[in-house]
Amino acid sequence: MIDKAQAIKSLNNDAEFSIREGVITWITTPISDSDITTEQERLQAVYDSQAYARNRKKEYDQLNQFEMIFDDDRDGTTTWVDTINEIKGRHPK
């Protein structure tokens, strides 16, 4: 979940504020609660839309891709391509 501080910084990276028990104390010009909520929702939607990429990366990172590519080239196999396509199939865009 995107918190208020992330939304505020997204709206105005120079904003100065503190948040304590959900109450925002502004040092710079305040941003409306509705604008903050709208930005939280927007940022959350962007984050959610990239779930497939995070899941793919997690699986890609577990592979020794350079070795797989080398072995495929040497052996005339398609292990690397097949594995990448399987991962993409499990986590489609």
Coordinates of C-alpha atoms in Angstrom, one line a residue:
M1 CA 0.0 0.0 0.0
I2 CA 1.3 3.4 -1.0
D3 CA 1.5 5.6 2.1
K4 CA 0.7 9.3 2.4
A5 CA 4.3 10.3 2.6
Q6 CA 5.1 8.6 -0.8
A7 CA 2.1 10.3 -2.4
I8 CA 3.1 13.7 -1.0
K9 CA 6.7 13.4 -2.2
S10 CA 5.4 12.3 -5.6
L11 CA 3.2 15.4 -5.8
N12 CA 5.9 17.7 -4.5
N13 CA 9.4 16.4 -3.8
D14 CA 10.3 19.6 -2.0
A15 CA 7.3 19.4 0.4
E16 CA 8.2 19.5 4.1
F17 CA 5.9 17.9 6.5
S18 CA 5.6 15.4 9.3
I19 CA 3.0 12.7 9.9
R20 CA 2.2 11.4 13.3
E21 CA -0.7 9.1 14.0
G22 CA -2.1 9.9 10.6
V23 CA -2.1 13.7 11.1
I24 CA 0.0 15.7 8.7
T25 CA 1.7 18.8 10.0
W26 CA 2.8 21.0 7.1
I27 CA 6.0 23.2 7.1
T28 CA 5.6 24.1 3.4
T29 CA 2.3 24.8 1.5
P30 CA -0.2 22.1 2.3
I31 CA -1.5 19.6 -0.3
S32 CA -5.2 18.8 -0.1
D33 CA -6.2 15.4 1.4
S34 CA -8.2 14.6 -1.8
D35 CA -5.1 15.3 -3.9
I36 CA -3.0 13.0 -1.7
T37 CA -5.6 10.2 -1.8
T38 CA -5.9 10.5 -5.6
E39 CA -2.1 10.3 -5.9
Q40 CA -2.0 7.3 -3.5
E41 CA -4.5 5.5 -5.7
R42 CA -2.6 6.4 -8.9
L43 CA 0.7 5.2 -7.5
Q44 CA -0.8 2.0 -6.2
A45 CA -2.3 1.3 -9.7
V46 CA 1.1 1.8 -11.3
Y47 CA 2.7 -0.5 -8.7
D48 CA 0.0 -3.2 -9.2
S49 CA 0.4 -3.0 -13.0
Q50 CA 4.1 -4.0 -12.7
A51 CA 3.5 -7.1 -10.6
Y52 CA 4.3 -9.3 -13.6
A53 CA 7.7 -7.6 -14.0
R54 CA 8.6 -8.1 -10.3
N55 CA 7.6 -11.7 -10.5
R56 CA 9.6 -12.3 -13.7
K57 CA 12.7 -10.6 -12.3
K58 CA 12.6 -12.8 -9.2
E59 CA 12.6 -15.9 -11.3
Y60 CA 15.1 -14.5 -13.8
D61 CA 17.5 -13.7 -11.0
Q62 CA 17.6 -17.4 -10.0
L63 CA 18.8 -18.4 -13.4
N64 CA 22.4 -18.6 -14.5
Q65 CA 21.5 -17.1 -17.9
F66 CA 24.9 -16.6 -19.3
E67 CA 25.8 -20.3 -18.7
M68 CA 22.5 -21.4 -20.1
I69 CA 23.1 -19.3 -23.3
F70 CA 26.6 -20.7 -23.6
D71 CA 25.5 -24.3 -23.1
D72 CA 22.7 -23.8 -25.7
D73 CA 25.1 -22.4 -28.2
R74 CA 27.6 -25.2 -27.6
D75 CA 25.0 -28.0 -27.5
G76 CA 22.5 -26.7 -30.1
T77 CA 19.7 -26.7 -27.5
T78 CA 17.1 -24.1 -26.6
T79 CA 17.0 -24.5 -22.8
W80 CA 17.4 -20.8 -22.1
V81 CA 14.7 -19.7 -24.6
D82 CA 12.4 -22.4 -23.3
T83 CA 12.9 -21.4 -19.7
I84 CA 12.4 -17.6 -20.4
N85 CA 9.2 -18.4 -22.3
E86 CA 7.9 -20.6 -19.4
I87 CA 8.5 -17.7 -17.0
K88 CA 6.8 -15.2 -19.3
G89 CA 3.9 -17.7 -19.6
R90 CA 3.5 -17.9 -15.8
H91 CA 3.7 -14.1 -15.5
P92 CA 2.0 -12.5 -18.5
K93 CA 1.8 -8.7 -19.0

